[in-house]
Coordinates of C-alpha atoms in Angstrom, one line a residue:
T106 CA 139.5 102.9 91.7
K107 CA 139.9 106.6 90.9
S108 CA 137.7 106.2 87.8
T109 CA 135.0 104.5 89.9
H110 CA 135.1 107.2 92.5
K111 CA 134.2 109.7 89.8
L112 CA 131.6 107.5 88.0
V113 CA 129.7 106.0 90.9
P114 CA 128.6 109.3 92.6
F115 CA 127.3 110.6 89.2
I116 CA 125.3 107.5 88.5
L117 CA 124.0 107.2 92.1
E118 CA 123.1 110.9 92.2
F119 CA 121.0 110.7 89.1
F120 CA 119.3 107.5 90.5
V121 CA 118.5 109.1 93.8
L122 CA 117.2 112.3 92.1
T123 CA 114.9 110.3 89.9
T124 CA 113.5 108.4 92.8
L125 CA 112.9 111.5 94.9
T126 CA 111.3 113.3 92.0
R127 CA 109.0 110.3 91.5
W128 CA 108.2 110.3 95.3
W129 CA 107.3 114.0 95.3
E130 CA 105.2 113.8 92.1
L131 CA 103.3 110.9 93.7
R132 CA 102.5 113.2 96.7
V133 CA 101.6 116.3 94.6
T134 CA 100.1 115.2 91.3
A135 CA 98.4 112.0 92.7
L136 CA 97.6 112.1 96.4
G137 CA 97.6 115.9 96.6
L138 CA 95.4 116.3 93.6
F139 CA 92.9 113.8 94.9
F140 CA 92.6 115.4 98.3
D141 CA 92.4 118.9 97.0
S142 CA 89.8 118.1 94.4
L143 CA 87.6 116.1 96.6
A144 CA 87.7 118.8 99.3
S145 CA 86.7 121.4 96.8
A146 CA 83.8 119.3 95.6
C147 CA 82.6 119.0 99.2
M148 CA 83.0 122.7 99.8
L149 CA 80.8 123.5 96.7
C150 CA 78.2 121.1 98.0
A151 CA 78.2 122.7 101.4
N152 CA 77.8 126.1 99.8
E153 CA 75.0 125.2 97.3
L154 CA 73.1 122.8 99.6
H155 CA 73.2 124.8 102.8
G156 CA 69.6 124.5 103.9
G157 CA 68.2 122.1 106.5
K158 CA 66.3 120.3 103.7
W159 CA 69.6 119.0 102.4
T160 CA 71.1 117.7 105.7
E161 CA 70.9 114.1 104.6
V162 CA 72.5 114.9 101.3
R163 CA 75.4 116.6 103.0
E164 CA 75.9 113.7 105.3
C165 CA 75.9 111.3 102.4
V166 CA 78.5 113.4 100.5
T167 CA 80.6 113.6 103.7
K168 CA 80.5 109.8 104.3
Y169 CA 81.2 109.0 100.6
S170 CA 84.1 111.4 100.6
M171 CA 85.7 109.7 103.7
A172 CA 84.9 106.3 102.3
C173 CA 86.6 107.2 99.0
V174 CA 89.8 108.2 100.9
E175 CA 89.8 105.0 102.9
L176 CA 89.3 102.9 99.8
L177 CA 92.1 104.7 98.0
I178 CA 94.5 103.9 100.8
Q179 CA 93.3 100.3 100.9
A180 CA 94.0 100.1 97.1
A181 CA 97.6 101.4 97.6
R182 CA 98.2 98.9 100.4
Q183 CA 96.4 96.0 98.7
D184 CA 93.9 95.7 101.5
E185 CA 90.5 94.3 100.5
D186 CA 88.7 94.7 103.8
I187 CA 85.4 96.5 103.3
A188 CA 83.8 95.5 106.6
D189 CA 85.7 98.3 108.5
L190 CA 84.0 101.0 106.4
V191 CA 80.6 99.5 107.0
E192 CA 81.3 99.4 110.8
K193 CA 82.2 103.1 110.7
D194 CA 78.9 103.8 108.9
L195 CA 80.7 105.3 105.9
L196 CA 79.0 102.7 103.7
T197 CA 75.8 100.6 104.0
S198 CA 76.1 96.8 103.9
V199 CA 74.5 96.7 100.4
E200 CA 77.1 99.2 99.1
G201 CA 79.9 97.2 100.7
E202 CA 78.7 94.0 99.0
F203 CA 78.6 95.8 95.7
L204 CA 82.1 97.1 96.1
E205 CA 83.4 93.7 96.9
E206 CA 82.3 92.6 93.5
H207 CA 85.1 94.8 92.0
R208 CA 88.2 92.7 92.4
N209 CA 90.4 95.5 91.1
L210 CA 90.9 97.6 94.3
W211 CA 91.6 100.8 92.3
Q212 CA 88.1 100.7 90.9
R213 CA 86.4 100.9 94.3
P214 CA 87.3 104.5 95.2
M215 CA 86.3 105.5 91.6
V216 CA 82.8 103.9 92.1
V217 CA 82.3 105.8 95.4
L218 CA 83.5 109.0 93.6
V219 CA 80.8 108.4 91.0
W220 CA 78.2 108.0 93.8
T221 CA 79.4 111.3 95.3
M222 CA 79.1 113.2 92.0
H223 CA 75.7 111.6 91.3
V224 CA 74.2 112.5 94.6
A225 CA 75.6 116.0 94.6
T226 CA 74.6 116.9 91.1
D227 CA 71.1 115.4 91.5
A228 CA 70.5 117.4 94.7
M229 CA 71.8 120.6 92.9
D230 CA 69.3 120.0 90.1
L231 CA 66.5 119.7 92.6
A232 CA 67.7 122.8 94.4
M233 CA 67.9 124.7 91.1
C234 CA 71.5 125.6 91.7
P235 CA 73.4 127.5 88.9
C236 CA 74.6 125.3 86.1
F237 CA 78.2 126.3 86.6
A238 CA 78.1 125.1 90.2
R239 CA 77.1 121.6 89.1
L240 CA 79.7 121.6 86.3
E241 CA 82.4 122.7 88.9
V242 CA 81.5 119.8 91.2
M243 CA 81.8 117.4 88.2
K244 CA 85.1 119.0 87.3
Q245 CA 86.5 118.5 90.8
C246 CA 85.3 114.9 90.9
L247 CA 87.0 114.2 87.6
Q248 CA 90.2 115.7 88.8
A249 CA 90.0 113.5 91.9
R250 CA 89.7 110.5 89.5
D251 CA 92.8 111.8 87.7
G252 CA 94.6 111.7 91.1
I253 CA 93.6 108.1 91.7
A254 CA 94.7 107.2 88.1
N255 CA 98.1 108.9 88.6
M256 CA 98.6 107.1 91.9
N257 CA 97.8 103.8 90.3
T258 CA 100.2 104.6 87.4
Y259 CA 103.1 105.5 89.7
L260 CA 102.7 102.5 92.0
D261 CA 102.2 99.9 89.2
T262 CA 105.0 101.3 87.0
Q263 CA 108.3 100.8 88.8
L264 CA 111.7 102.0 87.5
P265 CA 113.2 99.7 84.9
F266 CA 114.4 96.5 86.5
A267 CA 117.7 96.3 84.6
Y268 CA 118.5 100.0 85.4
V269 CA 117.9 99.5 89.2
H270 CA 120.1 96.3 89.2
F271 CA 122.8 98.1 87.2
V272 CA 123.0 100.9 89.7
T273 CA 123.1 98.4 92.6
L274 CA 125.8 96.4 90.9
I275 CA 128.0 99.5 90.3
V276 CA 127.6 100.7 93.9
N277 CA 128.4 97.2 95.3
A278 CA 131.4 96.8 93.0
Q279 CA 132.7 100.2 94.1
N280 CA 132.3 99.2 97.8
V281 CA 134.2 95.9 97.2
M282 CA 137.0 97.5 95.3
M283 CA 137.3 100.2 98.0
A284 CA 137.4 97.6 100.7
V285 CA 140.2 95.6 98.9
K286 CA 142.3 98.8 98.3
S287 CA 141.9 99.9 102.0
G288 CA 142.8 96.4 103.1
V289 CA 146.1 96.5 101.1
L290 CA 147.0 99.9 102.3
F291 CA 146.1 98.9 105.9
A292 CA 148.4 95.8 105.6
K293 CA 151.3 98.0 104.4
A294 CA 150.6 100.5 107.3
V295 CA 150.7 97.6 109.8
A296 CA 154.2 96.6 108.7
S297 CA 155.4 100.2 109.2
L298 CA 153.3 100.8 112.3
N299 CA 151.6 103.8 110.7
I300 CA 148.7 104.3 113.0
I301 CA 147.3 107.4 111.1
V302 CA 147.1 105.5 107.8
M303 CA 145.4 102.5 109.5
V304 CA 142.8 104.7 111.1
Q305 CA 142.3 106.6 107.9
Q306 CA 141.6 103.5 105.8
V307 CA 139.2 101.9 108.3
A308 CA 137.2 105.2 108.9
G309 CA 137.1 106.1 105.2
T310 CA 135.9 102.7 104.2
L311 CA 133.2 102.5 106.8
I312 CA 131.9 106.0 106.2
I313 CA 131.8 105.8 102.4
V314 CA 130.4 102.3 102.2
F315 CA 127.8 103.2 104.8
F316 CA 126.9 106.4 102.8
Y317 CA 126.4 104.5 99.5
Q318 CA 124.4 101.7 101.0
S319 CA 122.2 104.1 102.9
L320 CA 121.3 106.0 99.8
L321 CA 120.4 102.7 98.1
A322 CA 118.2 101.7 101.1
I323 CA 116.4 105.1 101.1
T324 CA 115.6 104.8 97.4
Y325 CA 114.1 101.4 98.0
M326 CA 112.0 102.6 101.0
I327 CA 110.5 105.5 99.2
M328 CA 109.5 103.6 96.1
D329 CA 106.2 102.8 97.8
P330 CA 105.4 105.4 100.4
F331 CA 102.1 104.0 101.5
G332 CA 103.3 101.7 104.3
D333 CA 103.9 102.3 108.0
D334 CA 107.6 103.0 107.9
V335 CA 109.1 106.3 109.1
L336 CA 109.8 107.5 105.6
D337 CA 106.3 106.7 104.3
F338 CA 103.6 109.3 103.9
P339 CA 101.8 110.2 107.2
I340 CA 98.5 108.8 106.0
M341 CA 96.7 109.1 109.3
A342 CA 97.6 112.8 109.5
Y343 CA 96.4 113.3 106.0
K344 CA 93.1 111.6 106.7
A345 CA 92.6 113.5 110.0
Y346 CA 93.2 116.9 108.2
F347 CA 90.9 116.0 105.4
A348 CA 88.1 114.9 107.8
S349 CA 88.5 118.1 109.8
C350 CA 88.2 120.2 106.5
I351 CA 85.0 118.3 105.5
D352 CA 83.5 118.7 108.9
A353 CA 84.3 122.5 108.8
F354 CA 82.7 122.8 105.3
M355 CA 79.5 121.0 106.1
G356 CA 79.1 122.8 109.5
A357 CA 79.8 126.3 108.2
G358 CA 76.1 127.0 107.6
R359 CA 75.3 126.7 111.3
V360 CA 75.9 130.4 112.0
C361 CA 76.3 131.8 108.5
P362 CA 74.2 135.0 108.1
A363 CA 71.5 135.1 105.5
V364 CA 71.0 138.0 103.1
R365 CA 67.6 139.7 103.1
S366 CA 65.9 141.1 100.0
D367 CA 66.7 144.6 101.2
G368 CA 70.5 143.8 101.3
K369 CA 70.6 143.5 105.1
L370 CA 72.1 140.5 106.9
A371 CA 70.1 138.3 109.2
R372 CA 72.6 136.9 111.6
K373 CA 72.0 133.8 113.6
A374 CA 72.4 133.9 117.4
R375 CA 74.5 131.1 119.0
P376 CA 72.6 129.3 121.7
C377 CA 73.5 130.5 125.2
G378 CA 76.4 128.7 126.8
S379 CA 77.5 127.0 123.6
S380 CA 81.1 127.1 122.4
P381 CA 82.7 126.5 119.0
T382 CA 84.1 123.2 120.2
K383 CA 80.8 122.0 121.5
A384 CA 79.0 123.1 118.3
R385 CA 81.6 121.3 116.2
D386 CA 81.0 118.1 118.1
S387 CA 77.2 118.3 118.2
P388 CA 75.0 116.2 115.9
V389 CA 73.4 117.4 112.8
D390 CA 70.8 120.2 113.1
N391 CA 68.5 121.8 110.6
S392 CA 70.6 124.9 109.9
G393 CA 73.4 123.3 107.9
G394 CA 75.3 121.2 110.5
S395 CA 77.4 118.3 109.7
H396 CA 78.1 114.8 111.0
N397 CA 81.5 114.9 112.6
L398 CA 83.6 112.2 111.0
T399 CA 87.0 113.1 112.3
H400 CA 87.1 110.1 114.6
N401 CA 86.6 107.8 111.6
S402 CA 90.0 108.8 110.2

């Protein structure tokens, strides 16, 4: 029993550390990379396509970005429902039918990502934007694709089956041996009416067994953090934050000053009685406004 007391914590510690590292890498190198890259691409589009002429393009990029996020979460949760995205006006019915042809759910957000890159770069070509701006948009979209691929890799590549069962077996065997040992010591203590030993054995067994089983349960729950459990990622909060960022990017041109040829700034006056909150919730205008999609998250 003393040997198992030394061996089991070491094995379980390494297993828990591996699982937590995998969980954090999934958040940073997969989901985080996807959100950051897609937001950067939208920010570049908002900067280069800021005129009223490109309002429809900005709206399209915004909707495609939100649709890409929704499709990514659906792929992680194995949800094939496209109708909800069509109802939210993130996709047209034709686009939804086309995506349904892709039975592999991980390909759907990549398709929408291609649409986003295609629309943005085509508009930048027509707007005669600098070449490096178009290349940067493509780079950010490719990094977002890398985030999708990383997430797919982590979720479809679990820890080795034999290794997980070996750790579980070791922990359960340790708990059984500890319970047997405590039972024997408890029986001896009953004969001598040693209350302290009896309480010690019962409390020690309950606490240690509960501790080991809790660690095993936690590692199981964080293997796939895209559900609705308490330990899963707060997906709704992530989507709401992403939507608010995109809305801010696309609406930044509403009062952004223009630079004159003489180096002076031509500042735009805000309409009388308006407020930032009302302006943020207003529909698209001709000065670089955006369609507020925060409610679609």
